[in-house]
CSV table of N, CA and C in Angstrom, one decimal:
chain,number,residue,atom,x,y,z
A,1,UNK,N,-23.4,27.8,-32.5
A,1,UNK,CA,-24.4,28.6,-31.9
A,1,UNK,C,-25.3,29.2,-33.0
A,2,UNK,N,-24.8,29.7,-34.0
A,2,UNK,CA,-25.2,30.4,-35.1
A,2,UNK,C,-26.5,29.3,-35.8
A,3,UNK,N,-25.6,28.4,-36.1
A,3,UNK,CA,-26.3,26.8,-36.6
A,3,UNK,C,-27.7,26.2,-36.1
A,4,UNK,N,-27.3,26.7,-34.7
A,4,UNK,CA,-28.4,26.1,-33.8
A,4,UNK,C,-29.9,27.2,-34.3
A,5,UNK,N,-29.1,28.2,-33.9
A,5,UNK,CA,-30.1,29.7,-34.5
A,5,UNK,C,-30.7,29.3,-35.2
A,6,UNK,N,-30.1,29.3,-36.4
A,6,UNK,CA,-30.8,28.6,-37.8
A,6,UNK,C,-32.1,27.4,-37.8
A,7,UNK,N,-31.3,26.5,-37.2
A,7,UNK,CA,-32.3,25.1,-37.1
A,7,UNK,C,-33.7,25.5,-36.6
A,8,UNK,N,-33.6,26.5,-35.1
A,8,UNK,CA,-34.7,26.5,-34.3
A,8,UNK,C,-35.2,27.8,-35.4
A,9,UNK,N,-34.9,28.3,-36.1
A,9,UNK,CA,-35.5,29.7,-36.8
A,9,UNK,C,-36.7,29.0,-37.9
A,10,UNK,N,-35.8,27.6,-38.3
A,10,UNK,CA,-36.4,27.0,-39.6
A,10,UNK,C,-37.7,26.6,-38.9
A,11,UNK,N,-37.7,25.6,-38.2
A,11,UNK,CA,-38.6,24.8,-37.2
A,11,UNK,C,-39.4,26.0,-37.1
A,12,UNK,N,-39.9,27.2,-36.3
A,12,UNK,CA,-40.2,27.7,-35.9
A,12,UNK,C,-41.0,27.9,-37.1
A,13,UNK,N,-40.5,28.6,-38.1
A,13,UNK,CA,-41.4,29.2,-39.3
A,13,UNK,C,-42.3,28.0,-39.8
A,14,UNK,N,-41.5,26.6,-40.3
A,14,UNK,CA,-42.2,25.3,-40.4
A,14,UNK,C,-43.3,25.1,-39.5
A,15,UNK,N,-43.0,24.8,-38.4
A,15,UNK,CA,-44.5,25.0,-37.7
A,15,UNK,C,-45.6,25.9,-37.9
A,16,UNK,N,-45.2,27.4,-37.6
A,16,UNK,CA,-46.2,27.9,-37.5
A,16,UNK,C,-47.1,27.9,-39.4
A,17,UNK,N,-45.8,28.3,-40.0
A,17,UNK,CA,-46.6,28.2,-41.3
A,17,UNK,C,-47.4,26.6,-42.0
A,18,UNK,N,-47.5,25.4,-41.5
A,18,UNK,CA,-47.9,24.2,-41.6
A,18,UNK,C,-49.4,24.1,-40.2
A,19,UNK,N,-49.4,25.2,-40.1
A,19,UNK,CA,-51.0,25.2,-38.9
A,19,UNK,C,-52.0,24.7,-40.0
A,20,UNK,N,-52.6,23.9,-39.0
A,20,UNK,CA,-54.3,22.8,-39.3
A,20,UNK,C,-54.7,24.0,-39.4
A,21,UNK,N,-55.1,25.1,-38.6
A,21,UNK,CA,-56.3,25.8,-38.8
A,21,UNK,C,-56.0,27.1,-39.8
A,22,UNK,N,-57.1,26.5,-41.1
A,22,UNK,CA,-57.3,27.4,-41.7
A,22,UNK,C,-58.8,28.2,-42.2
A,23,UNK,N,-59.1,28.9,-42.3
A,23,UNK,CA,-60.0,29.7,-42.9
A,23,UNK,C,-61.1,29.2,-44.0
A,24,UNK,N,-62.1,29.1,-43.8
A,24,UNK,CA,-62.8,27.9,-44.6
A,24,UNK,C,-63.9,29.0,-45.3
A,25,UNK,N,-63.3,29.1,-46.8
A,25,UNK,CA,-64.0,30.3,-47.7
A,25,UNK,C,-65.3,30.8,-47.7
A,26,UNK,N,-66.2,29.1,-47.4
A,26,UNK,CA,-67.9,29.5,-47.1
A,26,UNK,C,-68.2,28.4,-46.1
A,27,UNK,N,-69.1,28.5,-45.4
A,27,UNK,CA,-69.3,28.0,-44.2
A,27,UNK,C,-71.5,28.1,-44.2
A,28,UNK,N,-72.2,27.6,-44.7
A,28,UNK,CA,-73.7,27.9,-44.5
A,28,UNK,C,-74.0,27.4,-43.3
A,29,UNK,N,-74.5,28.0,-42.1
A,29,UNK,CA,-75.1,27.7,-41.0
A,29,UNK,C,-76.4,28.2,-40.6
A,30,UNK,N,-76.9,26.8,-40.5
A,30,UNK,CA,-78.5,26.6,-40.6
A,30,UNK,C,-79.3,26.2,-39.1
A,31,UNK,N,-80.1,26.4,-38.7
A,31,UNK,CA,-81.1,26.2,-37.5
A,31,UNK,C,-82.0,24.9,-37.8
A,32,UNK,N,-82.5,23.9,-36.5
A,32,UNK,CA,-83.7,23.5,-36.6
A,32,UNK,C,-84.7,23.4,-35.6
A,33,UNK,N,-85.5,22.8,-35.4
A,33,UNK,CA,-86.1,22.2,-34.3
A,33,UNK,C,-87.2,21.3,-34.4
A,34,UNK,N,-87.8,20.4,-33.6
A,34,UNK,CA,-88.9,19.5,-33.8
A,34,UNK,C,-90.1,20.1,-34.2
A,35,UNK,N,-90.4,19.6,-35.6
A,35,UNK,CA,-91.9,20.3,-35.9
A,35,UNK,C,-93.0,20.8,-35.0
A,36,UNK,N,-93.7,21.7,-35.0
A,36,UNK,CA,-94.7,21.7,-34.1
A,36,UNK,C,-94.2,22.6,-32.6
A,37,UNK,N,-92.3,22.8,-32.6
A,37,UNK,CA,-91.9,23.5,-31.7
A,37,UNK,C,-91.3,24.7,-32.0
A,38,UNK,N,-92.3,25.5,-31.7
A,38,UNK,CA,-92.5,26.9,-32.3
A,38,UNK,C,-91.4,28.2,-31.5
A,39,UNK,N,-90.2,28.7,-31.8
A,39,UNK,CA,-89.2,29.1,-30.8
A,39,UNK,C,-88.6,30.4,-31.5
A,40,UNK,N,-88.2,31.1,-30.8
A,40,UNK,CA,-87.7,32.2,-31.0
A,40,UNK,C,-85.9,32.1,-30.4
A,41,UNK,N,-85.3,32.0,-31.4
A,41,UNK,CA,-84.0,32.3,-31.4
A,41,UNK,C,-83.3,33.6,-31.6
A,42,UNK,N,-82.3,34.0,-30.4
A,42,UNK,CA,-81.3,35.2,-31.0
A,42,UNK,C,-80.2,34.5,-31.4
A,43,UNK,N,-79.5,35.5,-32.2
A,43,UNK,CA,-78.1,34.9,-32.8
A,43,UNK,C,-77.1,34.0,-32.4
A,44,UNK,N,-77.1,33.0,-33.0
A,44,UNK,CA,-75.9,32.1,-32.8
A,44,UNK,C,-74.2,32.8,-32.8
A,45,UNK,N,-73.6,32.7,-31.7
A,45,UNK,CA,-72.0,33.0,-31.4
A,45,UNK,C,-71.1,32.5,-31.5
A,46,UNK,N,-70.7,31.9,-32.4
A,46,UNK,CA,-69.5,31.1,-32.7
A,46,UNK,C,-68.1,31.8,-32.0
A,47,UNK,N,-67.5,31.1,-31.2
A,47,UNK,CA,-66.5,31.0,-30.3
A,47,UNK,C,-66.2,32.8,-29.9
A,48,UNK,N,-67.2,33.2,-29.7
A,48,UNK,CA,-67.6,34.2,-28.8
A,48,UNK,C,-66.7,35.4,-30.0
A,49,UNK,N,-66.4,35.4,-31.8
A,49,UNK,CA,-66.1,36.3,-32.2
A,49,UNK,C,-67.3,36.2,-33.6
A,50,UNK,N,-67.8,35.4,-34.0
A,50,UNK,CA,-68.4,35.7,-34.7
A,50,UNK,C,-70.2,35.5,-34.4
A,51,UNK,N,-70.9,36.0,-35.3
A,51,UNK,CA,-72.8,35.4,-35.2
A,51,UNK,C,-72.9,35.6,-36.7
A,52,UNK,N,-74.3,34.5,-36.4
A,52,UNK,CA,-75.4,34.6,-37.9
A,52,UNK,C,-77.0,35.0,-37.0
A,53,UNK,N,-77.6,35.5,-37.6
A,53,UNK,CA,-78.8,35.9,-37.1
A,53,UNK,C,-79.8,34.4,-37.5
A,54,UNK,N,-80.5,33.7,-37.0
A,54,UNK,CA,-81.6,32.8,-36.9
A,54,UNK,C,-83.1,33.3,-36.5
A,55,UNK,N,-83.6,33.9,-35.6
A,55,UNK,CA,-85.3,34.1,-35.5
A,55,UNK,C,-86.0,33.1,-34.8
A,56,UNK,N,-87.4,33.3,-35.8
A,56,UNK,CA,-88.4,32.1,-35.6
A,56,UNK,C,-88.1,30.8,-36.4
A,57,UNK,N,-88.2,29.8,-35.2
A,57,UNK,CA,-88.3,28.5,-36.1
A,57,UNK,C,-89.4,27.9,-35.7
A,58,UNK,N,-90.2,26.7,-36.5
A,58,UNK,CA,-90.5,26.2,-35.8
A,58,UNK,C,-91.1,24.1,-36.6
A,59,UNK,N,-89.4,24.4,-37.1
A,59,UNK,CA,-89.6,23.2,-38.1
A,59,UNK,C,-88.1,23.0,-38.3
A,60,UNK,N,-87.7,22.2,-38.9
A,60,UNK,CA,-87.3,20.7,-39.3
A,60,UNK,C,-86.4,19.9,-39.1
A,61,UNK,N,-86.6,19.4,-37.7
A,61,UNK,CA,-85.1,18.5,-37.0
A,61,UNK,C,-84.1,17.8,-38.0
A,62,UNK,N,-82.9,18.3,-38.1
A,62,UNK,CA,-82.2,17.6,-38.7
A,62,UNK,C,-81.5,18.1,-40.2
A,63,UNK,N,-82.5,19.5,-40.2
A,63,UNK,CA,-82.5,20.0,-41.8
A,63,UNK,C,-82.0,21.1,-41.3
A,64,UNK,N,-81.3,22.3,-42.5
A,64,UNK,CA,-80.7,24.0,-42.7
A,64,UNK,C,-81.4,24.8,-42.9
A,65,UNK,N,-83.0,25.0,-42.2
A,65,UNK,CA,-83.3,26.1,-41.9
A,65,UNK,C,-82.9,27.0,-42.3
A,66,UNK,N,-83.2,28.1,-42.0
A,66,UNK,CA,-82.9,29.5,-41.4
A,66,UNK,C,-81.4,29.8,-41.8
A,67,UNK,N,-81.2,29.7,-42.9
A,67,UNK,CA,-79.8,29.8,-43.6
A,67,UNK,C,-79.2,30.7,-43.2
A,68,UNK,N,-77.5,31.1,-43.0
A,68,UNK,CA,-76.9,32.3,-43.4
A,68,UNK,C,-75.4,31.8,-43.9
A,69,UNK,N,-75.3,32.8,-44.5
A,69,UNK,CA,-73.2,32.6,-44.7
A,69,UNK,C,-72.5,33.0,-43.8
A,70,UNK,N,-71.3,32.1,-43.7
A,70,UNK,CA,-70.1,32.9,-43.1
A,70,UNK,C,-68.8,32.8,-44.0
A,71,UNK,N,-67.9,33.7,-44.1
A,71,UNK,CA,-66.9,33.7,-45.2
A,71,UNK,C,-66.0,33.9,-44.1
A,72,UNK,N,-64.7,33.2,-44.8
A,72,UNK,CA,-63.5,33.2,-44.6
A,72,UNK,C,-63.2,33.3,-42.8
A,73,UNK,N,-64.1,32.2,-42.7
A,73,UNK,CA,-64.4,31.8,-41.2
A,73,UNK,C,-63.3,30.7,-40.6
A,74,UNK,N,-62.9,30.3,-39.2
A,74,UNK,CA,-62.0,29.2,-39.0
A,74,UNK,C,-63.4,28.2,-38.5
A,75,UNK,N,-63.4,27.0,-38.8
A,75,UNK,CA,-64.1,26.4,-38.3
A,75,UNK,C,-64.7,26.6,-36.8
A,76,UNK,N,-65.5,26.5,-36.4
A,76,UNK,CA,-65.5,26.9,-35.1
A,76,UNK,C,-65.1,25.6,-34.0
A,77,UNK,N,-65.1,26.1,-33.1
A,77,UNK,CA,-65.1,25.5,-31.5
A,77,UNK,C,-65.9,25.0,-30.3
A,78,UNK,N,-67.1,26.0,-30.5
A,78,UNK,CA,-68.2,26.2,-29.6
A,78,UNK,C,-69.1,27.2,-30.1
A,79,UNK,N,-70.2,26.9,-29.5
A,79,UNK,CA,-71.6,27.9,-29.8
A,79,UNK,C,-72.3,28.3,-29.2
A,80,UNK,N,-72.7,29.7,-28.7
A,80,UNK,CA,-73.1,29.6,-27.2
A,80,UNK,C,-74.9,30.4,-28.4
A,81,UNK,N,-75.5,30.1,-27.4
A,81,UNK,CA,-77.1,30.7,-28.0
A,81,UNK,C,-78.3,31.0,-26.6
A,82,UNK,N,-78.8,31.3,-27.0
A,82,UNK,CA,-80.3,32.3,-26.1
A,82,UNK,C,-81.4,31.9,-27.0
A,83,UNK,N,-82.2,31.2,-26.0
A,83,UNK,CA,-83.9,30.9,-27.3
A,83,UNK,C,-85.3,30.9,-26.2
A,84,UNK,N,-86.2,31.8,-26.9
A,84,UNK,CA,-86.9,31.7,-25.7
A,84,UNK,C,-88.5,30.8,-26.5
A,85,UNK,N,-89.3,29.9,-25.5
A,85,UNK,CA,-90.3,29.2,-25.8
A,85,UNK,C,-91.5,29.5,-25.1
A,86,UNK,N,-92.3,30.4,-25.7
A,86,UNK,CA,-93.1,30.9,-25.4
A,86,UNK,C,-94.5,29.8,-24.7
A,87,UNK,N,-94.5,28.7,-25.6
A,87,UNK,CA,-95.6,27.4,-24.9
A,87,UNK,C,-95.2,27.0,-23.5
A,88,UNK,N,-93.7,27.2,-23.4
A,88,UNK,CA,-93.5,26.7,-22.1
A,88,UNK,C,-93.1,27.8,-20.9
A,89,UNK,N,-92.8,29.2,-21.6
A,89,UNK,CA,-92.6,30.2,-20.8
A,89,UNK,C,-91.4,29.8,-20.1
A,90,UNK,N,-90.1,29.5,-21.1
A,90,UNK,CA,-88.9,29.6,-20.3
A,90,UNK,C,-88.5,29.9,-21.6
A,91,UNK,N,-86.5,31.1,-20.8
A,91,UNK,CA,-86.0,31.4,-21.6
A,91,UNK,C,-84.5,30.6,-21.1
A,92,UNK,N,-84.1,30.0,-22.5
A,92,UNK,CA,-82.9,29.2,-22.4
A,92,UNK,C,-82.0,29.4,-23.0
A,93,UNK,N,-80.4,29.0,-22.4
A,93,UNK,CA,-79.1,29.3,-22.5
A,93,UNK,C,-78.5,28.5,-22.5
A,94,UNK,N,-77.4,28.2,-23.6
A,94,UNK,CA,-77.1,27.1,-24.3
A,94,UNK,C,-75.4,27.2,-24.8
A,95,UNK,N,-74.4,26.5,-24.1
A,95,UNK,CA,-73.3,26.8,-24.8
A,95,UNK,C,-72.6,25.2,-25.0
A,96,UNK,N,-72.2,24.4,-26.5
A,96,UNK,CA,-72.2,23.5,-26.8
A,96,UNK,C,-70.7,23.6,-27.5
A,97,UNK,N,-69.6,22.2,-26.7
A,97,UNK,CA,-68.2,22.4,-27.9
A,97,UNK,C,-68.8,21.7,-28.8
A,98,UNK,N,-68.0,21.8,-29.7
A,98,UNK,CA,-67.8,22.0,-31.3
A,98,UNK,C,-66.6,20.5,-31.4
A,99,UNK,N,-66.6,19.8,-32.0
A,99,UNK,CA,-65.7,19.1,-32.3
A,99,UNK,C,-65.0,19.9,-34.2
A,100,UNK,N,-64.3,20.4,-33.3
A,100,UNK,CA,-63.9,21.8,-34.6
A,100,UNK,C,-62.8,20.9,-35.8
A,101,UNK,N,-62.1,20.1,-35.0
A,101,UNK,CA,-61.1,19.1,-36.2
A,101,UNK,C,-61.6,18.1,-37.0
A,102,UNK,N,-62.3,17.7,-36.0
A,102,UNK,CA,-63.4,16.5,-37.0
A,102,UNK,C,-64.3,17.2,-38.4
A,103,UNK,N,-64.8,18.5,-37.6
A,103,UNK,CA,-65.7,19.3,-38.7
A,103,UNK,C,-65.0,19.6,-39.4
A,104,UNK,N,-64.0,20.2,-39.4
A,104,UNK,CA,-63.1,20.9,-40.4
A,104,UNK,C,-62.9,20.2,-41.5
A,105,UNK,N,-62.4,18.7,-41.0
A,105,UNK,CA,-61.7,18.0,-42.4
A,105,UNK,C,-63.2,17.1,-42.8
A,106,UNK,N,-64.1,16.9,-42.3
A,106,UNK,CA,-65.3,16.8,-43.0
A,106,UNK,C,-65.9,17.9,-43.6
A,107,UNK,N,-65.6,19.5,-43.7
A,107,UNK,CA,-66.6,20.5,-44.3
A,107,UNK,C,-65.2,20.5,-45.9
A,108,UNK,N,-63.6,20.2,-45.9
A,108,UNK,CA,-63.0,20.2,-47.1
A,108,UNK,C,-62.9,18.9,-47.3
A,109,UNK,N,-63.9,18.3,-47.2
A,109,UNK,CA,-63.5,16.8,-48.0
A,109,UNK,C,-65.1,16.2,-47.9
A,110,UNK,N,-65.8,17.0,-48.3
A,110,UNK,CA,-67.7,16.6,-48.2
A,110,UNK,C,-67.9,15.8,-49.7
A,111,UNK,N,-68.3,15.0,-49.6
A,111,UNK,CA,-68.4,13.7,-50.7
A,111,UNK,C,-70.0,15.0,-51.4
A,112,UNK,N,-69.9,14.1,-52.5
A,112,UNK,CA,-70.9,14.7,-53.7
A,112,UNK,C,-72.5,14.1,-53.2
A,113,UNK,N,-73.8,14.7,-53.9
A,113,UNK,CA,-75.1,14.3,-53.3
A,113,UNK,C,-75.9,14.3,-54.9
A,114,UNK,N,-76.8,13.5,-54.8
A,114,UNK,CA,-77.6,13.2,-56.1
A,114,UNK,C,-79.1,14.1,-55.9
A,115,UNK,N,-79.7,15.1,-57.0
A,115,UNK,CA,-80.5,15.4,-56.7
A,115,UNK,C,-81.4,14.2,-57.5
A,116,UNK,N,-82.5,13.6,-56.9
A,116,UNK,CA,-83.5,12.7,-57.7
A,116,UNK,C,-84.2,12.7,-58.8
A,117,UNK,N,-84.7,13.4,-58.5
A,117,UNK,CA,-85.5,14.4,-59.3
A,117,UNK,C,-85.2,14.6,-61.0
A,118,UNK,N,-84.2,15.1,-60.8
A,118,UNK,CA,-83.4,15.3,-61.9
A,118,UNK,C,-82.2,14.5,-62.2
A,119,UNK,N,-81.4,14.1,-61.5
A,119,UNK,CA,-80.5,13.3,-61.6
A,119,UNK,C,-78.6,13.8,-61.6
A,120,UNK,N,-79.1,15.2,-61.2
A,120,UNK,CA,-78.3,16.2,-61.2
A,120,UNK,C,-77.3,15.8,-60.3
A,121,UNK,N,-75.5,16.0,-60.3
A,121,UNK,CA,-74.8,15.5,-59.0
A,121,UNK,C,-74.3,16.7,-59.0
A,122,UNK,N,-74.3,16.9,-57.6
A,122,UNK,CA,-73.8,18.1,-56.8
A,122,UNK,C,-72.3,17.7,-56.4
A,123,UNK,N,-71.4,18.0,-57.3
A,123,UNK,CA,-70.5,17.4,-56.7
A,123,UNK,C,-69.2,18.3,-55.9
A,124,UNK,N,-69.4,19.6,-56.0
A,124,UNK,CA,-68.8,20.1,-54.9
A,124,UNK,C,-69.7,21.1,-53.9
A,125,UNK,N,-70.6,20.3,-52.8
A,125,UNK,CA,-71.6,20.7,-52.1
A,125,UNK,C,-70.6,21.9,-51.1
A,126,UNK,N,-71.5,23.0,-50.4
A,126,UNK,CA,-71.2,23.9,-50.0
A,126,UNK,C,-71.4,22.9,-48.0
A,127,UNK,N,-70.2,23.0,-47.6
A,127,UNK,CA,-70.8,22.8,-46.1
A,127,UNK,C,-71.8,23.5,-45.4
A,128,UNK,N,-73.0,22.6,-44.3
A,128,UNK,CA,-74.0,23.1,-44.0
A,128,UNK,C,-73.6,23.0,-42.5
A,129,UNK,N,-73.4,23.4,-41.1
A,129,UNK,CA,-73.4,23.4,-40.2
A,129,UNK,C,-74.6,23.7,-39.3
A,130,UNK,N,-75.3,22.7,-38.9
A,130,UNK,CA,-76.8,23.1,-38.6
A,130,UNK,C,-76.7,22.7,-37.0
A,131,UNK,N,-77.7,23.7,-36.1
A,131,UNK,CA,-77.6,23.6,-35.1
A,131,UNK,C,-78.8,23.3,-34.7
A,132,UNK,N,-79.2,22.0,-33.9
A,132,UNK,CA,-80.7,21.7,-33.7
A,132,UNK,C,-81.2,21.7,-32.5
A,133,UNK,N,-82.4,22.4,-32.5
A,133,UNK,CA,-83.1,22.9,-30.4
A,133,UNK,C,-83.9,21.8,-30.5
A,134,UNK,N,-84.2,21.0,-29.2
A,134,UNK,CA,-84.9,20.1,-29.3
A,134,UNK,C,-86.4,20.7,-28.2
A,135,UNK,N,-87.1,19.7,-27.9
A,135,UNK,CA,-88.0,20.5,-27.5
A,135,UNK,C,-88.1,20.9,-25.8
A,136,UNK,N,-87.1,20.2,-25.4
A,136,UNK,CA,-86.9,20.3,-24.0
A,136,UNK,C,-85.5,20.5,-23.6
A,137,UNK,N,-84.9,21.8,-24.3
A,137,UNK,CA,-83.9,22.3,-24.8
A,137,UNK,C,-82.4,21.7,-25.0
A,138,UNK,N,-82.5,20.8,-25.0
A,138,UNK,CA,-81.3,19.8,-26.2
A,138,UNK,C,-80.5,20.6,-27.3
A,139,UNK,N,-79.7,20.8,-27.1
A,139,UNK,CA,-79.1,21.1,-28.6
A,139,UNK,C,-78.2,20.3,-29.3
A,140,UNK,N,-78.2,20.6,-30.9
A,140,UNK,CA,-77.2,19.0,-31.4
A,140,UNK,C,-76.7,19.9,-32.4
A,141,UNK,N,-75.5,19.8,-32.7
A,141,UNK,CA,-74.9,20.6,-33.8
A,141,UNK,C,-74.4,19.1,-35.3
A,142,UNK,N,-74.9,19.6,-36.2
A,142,UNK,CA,-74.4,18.6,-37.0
A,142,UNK,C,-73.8,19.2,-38.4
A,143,UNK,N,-72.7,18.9,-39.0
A,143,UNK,CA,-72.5,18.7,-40.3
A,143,UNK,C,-72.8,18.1,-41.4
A,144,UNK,N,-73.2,19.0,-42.7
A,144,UNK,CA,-73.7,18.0,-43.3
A,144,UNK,C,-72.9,18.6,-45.4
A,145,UNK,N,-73.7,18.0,-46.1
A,145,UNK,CA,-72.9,18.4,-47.4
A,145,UNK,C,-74.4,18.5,-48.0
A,146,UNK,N,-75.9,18.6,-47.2
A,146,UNK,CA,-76.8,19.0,-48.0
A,146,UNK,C,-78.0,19.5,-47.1
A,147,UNK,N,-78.9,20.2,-47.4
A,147,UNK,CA,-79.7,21.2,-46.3
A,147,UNK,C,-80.6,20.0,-46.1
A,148,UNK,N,-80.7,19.0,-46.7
A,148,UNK,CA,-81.9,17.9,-46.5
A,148,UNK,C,-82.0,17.0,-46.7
A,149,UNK,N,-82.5,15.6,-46.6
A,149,UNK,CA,-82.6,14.6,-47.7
A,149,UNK,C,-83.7,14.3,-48.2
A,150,UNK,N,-84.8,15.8,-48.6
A,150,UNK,CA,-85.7,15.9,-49.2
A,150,UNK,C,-85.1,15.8,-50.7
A,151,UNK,N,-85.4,15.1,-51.6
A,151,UNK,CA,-85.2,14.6,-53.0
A,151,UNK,C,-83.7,14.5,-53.0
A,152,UNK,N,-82.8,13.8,-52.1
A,152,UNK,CA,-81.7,14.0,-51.8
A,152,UNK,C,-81.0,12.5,-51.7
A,153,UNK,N,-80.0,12.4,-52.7
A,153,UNK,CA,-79.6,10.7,-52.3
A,153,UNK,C,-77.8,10.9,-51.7
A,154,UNK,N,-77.4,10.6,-50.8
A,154,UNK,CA,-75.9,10.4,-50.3
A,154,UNK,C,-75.9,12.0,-49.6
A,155,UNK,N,-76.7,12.2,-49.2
A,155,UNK,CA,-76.6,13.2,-48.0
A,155,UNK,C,-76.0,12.3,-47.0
A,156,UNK,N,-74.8,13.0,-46.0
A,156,UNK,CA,-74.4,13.2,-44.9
A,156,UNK,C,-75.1,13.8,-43.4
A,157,UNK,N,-75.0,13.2,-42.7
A,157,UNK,CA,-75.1,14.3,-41.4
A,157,UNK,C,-74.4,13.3,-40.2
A,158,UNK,N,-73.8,14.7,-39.6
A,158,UNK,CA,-72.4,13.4,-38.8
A,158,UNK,C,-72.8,14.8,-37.3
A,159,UNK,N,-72.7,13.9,-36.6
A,159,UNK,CA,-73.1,15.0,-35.4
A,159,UNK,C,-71.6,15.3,-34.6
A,160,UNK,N,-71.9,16.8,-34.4
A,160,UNK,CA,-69.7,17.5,-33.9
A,160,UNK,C,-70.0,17.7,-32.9
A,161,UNK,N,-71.7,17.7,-31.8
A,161,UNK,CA,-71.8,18.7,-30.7
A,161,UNK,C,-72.3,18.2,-29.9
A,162,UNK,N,-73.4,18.1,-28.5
A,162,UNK,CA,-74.5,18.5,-27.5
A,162,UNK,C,-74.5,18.6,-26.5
A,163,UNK,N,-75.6,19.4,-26.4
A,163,UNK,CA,-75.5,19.4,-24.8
A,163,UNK,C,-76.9,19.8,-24.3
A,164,UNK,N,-77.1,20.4,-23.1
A,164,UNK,CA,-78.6,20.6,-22.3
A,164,UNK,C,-78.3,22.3,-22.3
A,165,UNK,N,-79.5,22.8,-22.1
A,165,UNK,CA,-79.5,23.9,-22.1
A,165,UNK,C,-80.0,24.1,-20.7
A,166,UNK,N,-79.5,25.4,-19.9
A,166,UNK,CA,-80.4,25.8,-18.8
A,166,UNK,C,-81.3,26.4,-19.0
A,167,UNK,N,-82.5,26.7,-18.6
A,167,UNK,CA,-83.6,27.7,-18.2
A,167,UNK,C,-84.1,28.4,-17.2
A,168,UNK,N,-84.6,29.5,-17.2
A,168,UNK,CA,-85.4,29.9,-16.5
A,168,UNK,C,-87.3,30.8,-16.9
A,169,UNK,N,-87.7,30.5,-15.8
A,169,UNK,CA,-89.0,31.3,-16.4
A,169,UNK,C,-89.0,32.7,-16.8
A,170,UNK,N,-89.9,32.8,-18.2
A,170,UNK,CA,-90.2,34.0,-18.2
A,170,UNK,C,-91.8,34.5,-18.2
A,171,UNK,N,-92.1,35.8,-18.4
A,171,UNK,CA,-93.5,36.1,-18.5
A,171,UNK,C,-93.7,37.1,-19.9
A,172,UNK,N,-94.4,36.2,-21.2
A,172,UNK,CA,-93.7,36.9,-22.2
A,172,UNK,C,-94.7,37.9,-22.3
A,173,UNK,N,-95.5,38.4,-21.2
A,173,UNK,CA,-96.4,39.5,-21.4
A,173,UNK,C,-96.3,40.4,-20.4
C-alpha cells in the first residue's frame, strides 16, 4: 500500500512538474490590415486574462504594426477583439482560436533572419505574434521571427488562426 502511495506520489509530481506550458519571457504582439483600410481597434484579449492596447491602423497586411510587449506570458489560446470601420459604418466582433502548441514551439525555436542592408544576422529574433483585420472583417493571426520582410531575408510567417468577424451598424456621429 505504502509502495503504491509512493509510485502514484512520484507520477503525480513527474507529471505535473514536466507541463508543455510554460511562460514565454517576451512575446511582441503586433496588428495589421490591408493598406488603404483605415480602422479603429480596441484592445486585443488574449484568452480572456491578458490585453495589449492597438488603436488606429490602417496599414500593412502581414506586418507588426502597432507593437506592444507581453512578458512572462503563456502562449495564448484565443483572441477575442472589437474594431470599428468607420467607411463602412459597422462595428465588429471577433473571437479567433489560437493554435497555442504549434505557436509555442515555433515562438522557442524561431530560426535566425538576415538584415540586407547591412548583412547583419539576427540570430536570436524576439517572437512577433501579429493579428491581421481584413477588409471585410477576416481576421488571421500569424507568427513570425520578424516585424517584416522589408530589407529582410528568411523571415517566417506561419499562420496559428481565423476566422469571420460579426457586425453590426453603427452611426459614428
Amino acid at each position: 500500500m505504502i509502495y503504491r502511495l509512493l509510485v502514484m506520489s512520484f507520477l503525480l509530481v513527474t507529471l505535473t512538474s514536466c507541463s508543455s506550458e510554460r511562460t514565454l519571457k517576451l512575446l511582441i504582439v503586433g496588428s495589421s490590415t490591408v493598406k488603404g483600410n483605415d480602422i479603429m481597434i480596441r484592445p486585443l484579449v488574449f484568452d480572456e486574462k491578458w490585453k495589449v492596447p492597438v488603436g488606429s491602423l490602417g496599414c500593412c497586411w502581414k506586418e507588426s504594426g502597432a507593437q506592444s510587449g507581453a512578458w512572462d506570458k503563456l502562449f495564448p489560446k484565443k483572441v477575442a477583439v472589437q474594431w470599428h470601420d468607420e467607411s463602412q459604418s459597422r462595428l465588429y466582433s471577433a473571437e479567433v482560436k489560437i493554435d497555442h502548441k504549434r505557436g509555442e514551439e515555433i515562438a522557442r525555436n524561431l530560426p535566425p533572419y538576415t538584415v540586407i542592408s547591412s548583412g547583419r544576422i539576427e540570430k536570436q529574433p524576439k517572437p512577433k505574434l501579429i493579428v491581421g483585420f481584413g477588409e471585410n472583417g477576416e481576421v488571421t493571426v500569424w507568427i513570425s521571427n520578424a516585424s517584416s520582410e522589408m530589407n529582410k531575408t528568411g523571415r517566417i510567417l506561419v499562420e496559428l488562426g481565423s476566422g469571420q468577424a460579426t457586425w453590426e451598424h453603427f452611426d459614428p456621429y
